[in-house]
CSV table of C-alpha atoms and ligand atoms in Angstrom, one decimal:
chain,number,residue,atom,x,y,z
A,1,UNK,CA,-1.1,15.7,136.1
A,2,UNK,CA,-3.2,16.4,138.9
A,3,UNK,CA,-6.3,18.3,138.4
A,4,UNK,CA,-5.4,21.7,140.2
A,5,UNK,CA,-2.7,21.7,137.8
A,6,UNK,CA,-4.9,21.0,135.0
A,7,UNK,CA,-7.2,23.4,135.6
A,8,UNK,CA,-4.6,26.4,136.2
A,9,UNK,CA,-2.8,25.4,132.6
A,10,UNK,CA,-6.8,25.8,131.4
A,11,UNK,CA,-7.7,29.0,132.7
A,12,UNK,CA,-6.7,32.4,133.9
A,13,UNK,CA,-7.9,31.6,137.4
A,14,UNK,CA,-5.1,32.4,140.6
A,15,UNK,CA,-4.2,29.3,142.4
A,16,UNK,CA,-6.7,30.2,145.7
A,17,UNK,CA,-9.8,30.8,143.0
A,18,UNK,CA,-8.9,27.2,141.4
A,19,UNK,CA,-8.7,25.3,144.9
A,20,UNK,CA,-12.5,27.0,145.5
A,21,UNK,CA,-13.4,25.9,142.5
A,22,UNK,CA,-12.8,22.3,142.6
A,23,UNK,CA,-13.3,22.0,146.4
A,24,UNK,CA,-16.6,23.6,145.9
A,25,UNK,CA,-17.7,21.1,143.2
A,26,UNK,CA,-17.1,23.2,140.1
A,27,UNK,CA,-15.0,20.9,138.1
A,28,UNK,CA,-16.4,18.0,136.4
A,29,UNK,CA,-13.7,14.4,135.3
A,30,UNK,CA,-15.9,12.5,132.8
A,31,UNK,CA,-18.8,14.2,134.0
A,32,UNK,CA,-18.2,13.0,137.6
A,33,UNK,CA,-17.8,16.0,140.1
A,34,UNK,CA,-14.2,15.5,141.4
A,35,UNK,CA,-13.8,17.9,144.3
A,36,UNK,CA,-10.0,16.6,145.4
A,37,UNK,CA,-7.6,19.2,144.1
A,38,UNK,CA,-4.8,16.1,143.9
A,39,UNK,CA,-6.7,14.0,141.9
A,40,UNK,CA,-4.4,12.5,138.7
A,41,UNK,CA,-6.6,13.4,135.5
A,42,UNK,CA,-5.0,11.8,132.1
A,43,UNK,CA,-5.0,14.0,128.4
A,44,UNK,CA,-7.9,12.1,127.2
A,45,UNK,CA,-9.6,12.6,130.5
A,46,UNK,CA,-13.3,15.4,129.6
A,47,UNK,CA,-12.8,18.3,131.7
A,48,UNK,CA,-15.4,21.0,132.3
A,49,UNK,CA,-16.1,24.0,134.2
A,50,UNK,CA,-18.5,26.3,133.7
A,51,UNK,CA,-20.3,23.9,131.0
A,52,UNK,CA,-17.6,23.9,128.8
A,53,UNK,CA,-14.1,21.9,128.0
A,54,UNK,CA,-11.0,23.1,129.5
A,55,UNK,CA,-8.0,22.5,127.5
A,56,UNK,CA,-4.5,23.2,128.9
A,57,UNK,CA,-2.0,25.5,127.2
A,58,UNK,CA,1.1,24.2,125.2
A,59,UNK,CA,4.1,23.4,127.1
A,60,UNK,CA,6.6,26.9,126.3
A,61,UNK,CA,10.2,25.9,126.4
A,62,UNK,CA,13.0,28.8,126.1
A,63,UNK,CA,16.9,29.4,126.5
A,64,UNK,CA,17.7,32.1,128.5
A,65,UNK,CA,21.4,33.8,128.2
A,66,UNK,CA,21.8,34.5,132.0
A,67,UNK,CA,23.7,37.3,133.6
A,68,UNK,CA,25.7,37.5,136.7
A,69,UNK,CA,24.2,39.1,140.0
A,70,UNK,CA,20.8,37.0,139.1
A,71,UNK,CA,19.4,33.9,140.1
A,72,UNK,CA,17.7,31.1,139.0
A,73,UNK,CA,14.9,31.3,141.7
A,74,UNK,CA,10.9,31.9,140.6
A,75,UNK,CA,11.7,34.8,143.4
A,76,UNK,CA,14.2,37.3,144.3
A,77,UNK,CA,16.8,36.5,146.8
A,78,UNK,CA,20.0,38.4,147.3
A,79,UNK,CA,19.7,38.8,143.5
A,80,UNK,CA,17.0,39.5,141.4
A,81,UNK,CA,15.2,36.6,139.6
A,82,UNK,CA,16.2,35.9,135.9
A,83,UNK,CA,12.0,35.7,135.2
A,84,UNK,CA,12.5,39.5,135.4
A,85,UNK,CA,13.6,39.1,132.2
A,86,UNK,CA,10.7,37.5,130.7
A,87,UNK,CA,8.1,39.5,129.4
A,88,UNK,CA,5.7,36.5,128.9
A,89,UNK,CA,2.1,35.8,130.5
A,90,UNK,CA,1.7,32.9,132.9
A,91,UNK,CA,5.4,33.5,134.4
A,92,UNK,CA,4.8,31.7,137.9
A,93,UNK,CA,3.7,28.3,135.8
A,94,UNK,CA,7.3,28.3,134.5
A,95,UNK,CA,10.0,26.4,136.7
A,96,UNK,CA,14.4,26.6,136.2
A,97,UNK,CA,15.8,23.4,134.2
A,98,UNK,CA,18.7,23.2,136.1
A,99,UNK,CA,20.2,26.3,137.6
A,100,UNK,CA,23.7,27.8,138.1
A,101,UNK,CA,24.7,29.9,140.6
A,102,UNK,CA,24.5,33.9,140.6
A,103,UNK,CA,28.1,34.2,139.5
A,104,UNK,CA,27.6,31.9,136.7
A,105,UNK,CA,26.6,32.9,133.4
A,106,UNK,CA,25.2,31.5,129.9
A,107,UNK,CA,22.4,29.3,129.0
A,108,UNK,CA,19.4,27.8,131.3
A,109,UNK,CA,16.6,26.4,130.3
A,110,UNK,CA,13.4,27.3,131.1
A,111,UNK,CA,9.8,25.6,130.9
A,112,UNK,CA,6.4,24.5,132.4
A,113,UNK,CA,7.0,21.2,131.2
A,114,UNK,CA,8.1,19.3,134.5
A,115,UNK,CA,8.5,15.9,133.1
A,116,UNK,CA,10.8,17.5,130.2
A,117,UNK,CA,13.1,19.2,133.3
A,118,UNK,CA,13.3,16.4,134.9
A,119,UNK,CA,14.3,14.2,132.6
A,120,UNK,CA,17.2,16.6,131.7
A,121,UNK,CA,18.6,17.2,135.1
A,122,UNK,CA,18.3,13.0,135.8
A,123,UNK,CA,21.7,12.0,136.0
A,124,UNK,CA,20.9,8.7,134.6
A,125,UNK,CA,19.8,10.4,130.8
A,126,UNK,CA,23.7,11.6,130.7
A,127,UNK,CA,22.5,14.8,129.0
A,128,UNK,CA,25.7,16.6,129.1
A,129,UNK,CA,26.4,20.3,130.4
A,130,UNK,CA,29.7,21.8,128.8
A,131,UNK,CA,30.9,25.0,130.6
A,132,UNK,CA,33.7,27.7,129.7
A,133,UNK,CA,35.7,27.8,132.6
A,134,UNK,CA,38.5,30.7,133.6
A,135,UNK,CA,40.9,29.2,136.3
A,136,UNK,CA,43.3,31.1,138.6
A,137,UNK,CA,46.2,28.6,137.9
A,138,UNK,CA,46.9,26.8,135.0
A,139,UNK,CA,45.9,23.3,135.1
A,140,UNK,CA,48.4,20.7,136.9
A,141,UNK,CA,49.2,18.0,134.7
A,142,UNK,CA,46.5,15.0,134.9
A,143,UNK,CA,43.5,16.8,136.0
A,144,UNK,CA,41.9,15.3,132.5
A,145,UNK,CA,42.6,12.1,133.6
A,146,UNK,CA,41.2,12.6,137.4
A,147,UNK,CA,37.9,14.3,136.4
A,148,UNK,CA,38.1,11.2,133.5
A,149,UNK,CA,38.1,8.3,136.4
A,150,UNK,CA,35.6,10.5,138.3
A,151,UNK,CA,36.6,12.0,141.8
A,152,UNK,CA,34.9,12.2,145.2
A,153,UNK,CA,34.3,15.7,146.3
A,154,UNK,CA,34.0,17.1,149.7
A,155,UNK,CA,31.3,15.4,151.7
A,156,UNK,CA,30.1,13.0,149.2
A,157,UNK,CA,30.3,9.2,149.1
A,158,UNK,CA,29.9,8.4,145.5
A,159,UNK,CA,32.9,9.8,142.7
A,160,UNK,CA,31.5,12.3,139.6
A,161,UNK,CA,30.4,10.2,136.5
A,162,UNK,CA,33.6,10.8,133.9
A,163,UNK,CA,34.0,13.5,132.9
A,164,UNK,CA,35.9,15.4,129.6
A,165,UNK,CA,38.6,18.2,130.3
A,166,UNK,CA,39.4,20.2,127.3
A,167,UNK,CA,42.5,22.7,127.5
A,168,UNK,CA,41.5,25.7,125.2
A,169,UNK,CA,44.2,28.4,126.7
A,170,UNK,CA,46.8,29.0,123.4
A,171,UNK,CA,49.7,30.8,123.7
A,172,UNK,CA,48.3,34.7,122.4
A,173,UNK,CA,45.8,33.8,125.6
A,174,UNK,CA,46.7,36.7,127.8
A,175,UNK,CA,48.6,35.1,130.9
A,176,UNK,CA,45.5,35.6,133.6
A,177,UNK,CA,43.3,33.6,131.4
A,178,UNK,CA,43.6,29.8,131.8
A,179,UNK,CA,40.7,28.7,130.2
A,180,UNK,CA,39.5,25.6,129.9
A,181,UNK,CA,36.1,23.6,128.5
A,182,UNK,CA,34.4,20.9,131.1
A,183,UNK,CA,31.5,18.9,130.0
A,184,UNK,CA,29.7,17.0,132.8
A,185,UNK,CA,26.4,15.1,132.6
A,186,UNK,CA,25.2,15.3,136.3
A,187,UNK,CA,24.6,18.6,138.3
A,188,UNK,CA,25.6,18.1,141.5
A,189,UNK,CA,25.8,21.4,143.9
A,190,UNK,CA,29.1,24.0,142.8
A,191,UNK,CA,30.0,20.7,140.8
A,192,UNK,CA,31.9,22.5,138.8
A,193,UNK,CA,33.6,24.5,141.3
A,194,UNK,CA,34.2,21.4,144.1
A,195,UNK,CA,36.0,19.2,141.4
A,196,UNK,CA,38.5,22.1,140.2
A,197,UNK,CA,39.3,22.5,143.8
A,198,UNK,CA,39.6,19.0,144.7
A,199,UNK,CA,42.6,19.2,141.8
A,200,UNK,CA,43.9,22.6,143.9
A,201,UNK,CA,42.9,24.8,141.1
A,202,UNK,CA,39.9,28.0,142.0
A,203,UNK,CA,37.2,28.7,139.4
A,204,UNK,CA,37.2,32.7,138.5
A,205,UNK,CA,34.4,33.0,136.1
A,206,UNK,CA,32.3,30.3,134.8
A,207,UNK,CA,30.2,29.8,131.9
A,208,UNK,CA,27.1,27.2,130.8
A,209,UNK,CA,27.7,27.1,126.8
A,210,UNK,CA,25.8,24.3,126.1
A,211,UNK,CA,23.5,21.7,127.3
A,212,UNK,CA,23.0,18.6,125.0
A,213,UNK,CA,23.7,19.7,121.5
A,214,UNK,CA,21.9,23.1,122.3
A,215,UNK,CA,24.6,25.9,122.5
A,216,UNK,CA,23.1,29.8,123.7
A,217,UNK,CA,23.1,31.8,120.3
A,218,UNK,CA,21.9,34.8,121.7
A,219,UNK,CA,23.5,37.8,123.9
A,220,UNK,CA,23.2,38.1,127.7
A,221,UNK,CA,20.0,38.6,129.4
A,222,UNK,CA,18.2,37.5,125.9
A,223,UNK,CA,15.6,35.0,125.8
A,224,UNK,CA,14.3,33.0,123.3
A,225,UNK,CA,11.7,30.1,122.6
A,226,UNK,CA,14.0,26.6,121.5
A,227,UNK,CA,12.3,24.9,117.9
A,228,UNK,CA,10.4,21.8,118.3
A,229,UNK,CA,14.0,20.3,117.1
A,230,UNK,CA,15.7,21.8,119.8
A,231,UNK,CA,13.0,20.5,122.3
A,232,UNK,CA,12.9,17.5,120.7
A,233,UNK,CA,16.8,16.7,121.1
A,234,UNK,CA,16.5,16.8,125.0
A,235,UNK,CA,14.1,14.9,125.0
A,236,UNK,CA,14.9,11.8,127.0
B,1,URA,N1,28.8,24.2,138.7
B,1,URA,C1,29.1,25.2,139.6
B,1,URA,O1,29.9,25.1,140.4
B,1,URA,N2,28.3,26.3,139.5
B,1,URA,C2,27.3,26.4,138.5
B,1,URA,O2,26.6,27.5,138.5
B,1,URA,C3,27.1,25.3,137.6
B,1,URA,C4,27.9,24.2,137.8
């Protein structure tokens, strides 16, 4: 982590007073006086200010059961941020786990821990993202295959890593709702969105119900911290 990092984890010092305080000589690596803010410093690594040890805080990991008309910005855009939501300390240390867009809904995860986030979004881990889905059309017959075999969207050179289509619409379904289940384990931009209409089909309302094996238990615009389990099990 590099050491302005460290040292705003460690203390309740704004961003400008911890730049000061290493360019100025301040902060002590090992009892050498390190005064470049990018410096990598290590867990083991002795880290003092002020004669005494700084020692960052725990990583916080939550789920958040997002609305629609917010977005998954640290600021405010057209929409206001989902942080608004938190009432935690420390919010501007926390970063988005993979966002959806305002008109989506359901869970996003939400942490300081940027190796953690990173490894979830990686397309390589394959952590999977499964979404509820309402269409305007009901599906045309072999869409499950297609988005199986992978498809190239608009603009893109490479296809979608398969992908699993499940039909939940049943017949007491009232006849607007053609609902369906995607999982997907990349999270490409409006991927969701681009591959329906690549199969001539328009997403109405979309929802993130689950990422991994996690699923959002709670109701919208709740927050909660995840188990060391739960943190545990995306974990790659
Ligand atoms: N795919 C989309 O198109 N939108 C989202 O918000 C998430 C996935």
């Amino acid at each position: 982590m590099r050491l302005d990092k460290f040292v705003l984890r460690s203390t309740q010092l704004s961003k400008p007073t911890v730049i000061t305080c290493i360019e100025s000589g301040e902060i002590r690596v090992n009892q050498d006086v390190i005064t470049d803010v990018r410096y990598q410093v290590h867990e083991n690594n002795y880290i003092e200010y002020q004669g005494k040890q700084l020692v960052p805080r725990p990583f916080r990991y939550l789920m958040f059961n997002k609305p629609v008309d917010t977005i998954c910005s640290n600021v405010d855009g057209d929409y206001p941020s989902i942080l608004h939501y938190l009432e935690i300390e420390n919010k501007d240390e926390l970063h988005i786990a993979g966002r959806l867009d305002a008109d989506t809904t359901g869970l996003v995860l939400i942490t300081d821990d940027g190796r953690w986030s990173f490894n979830i979004m990686r397309p390589e881990m394959q952590c999977e993202k499964t979404y509820r889905v309402t269409l305007a059309k009901a599906l045309i017959q072999g869409t499950a295959e297609r988005f199986t075999e992978g498809l190239l969207l608009q603009g893109e050179s490479k296809p979608t890593l398969p992908a699993k289509l499940e039909n939940i619409e049943t017949e007491s379904s009232h006849d607007a709702a053609h609902q369906v289940l995607l999982t997907i384990s990349e999270g490409r931009y409006h991927q969701v969105k681009r591959m329906f209409f690549a199969v001539g089909n328009k997403v109405k309302q979309l929802h993130r119900e689950k990422i991994g094996n996690l699923t959002v238990d709670i109701p919208t615009g709740a927050w909660r911290y995840l188990t060391i389990d739960e943190v545990k099990s995306l974990t790659y």
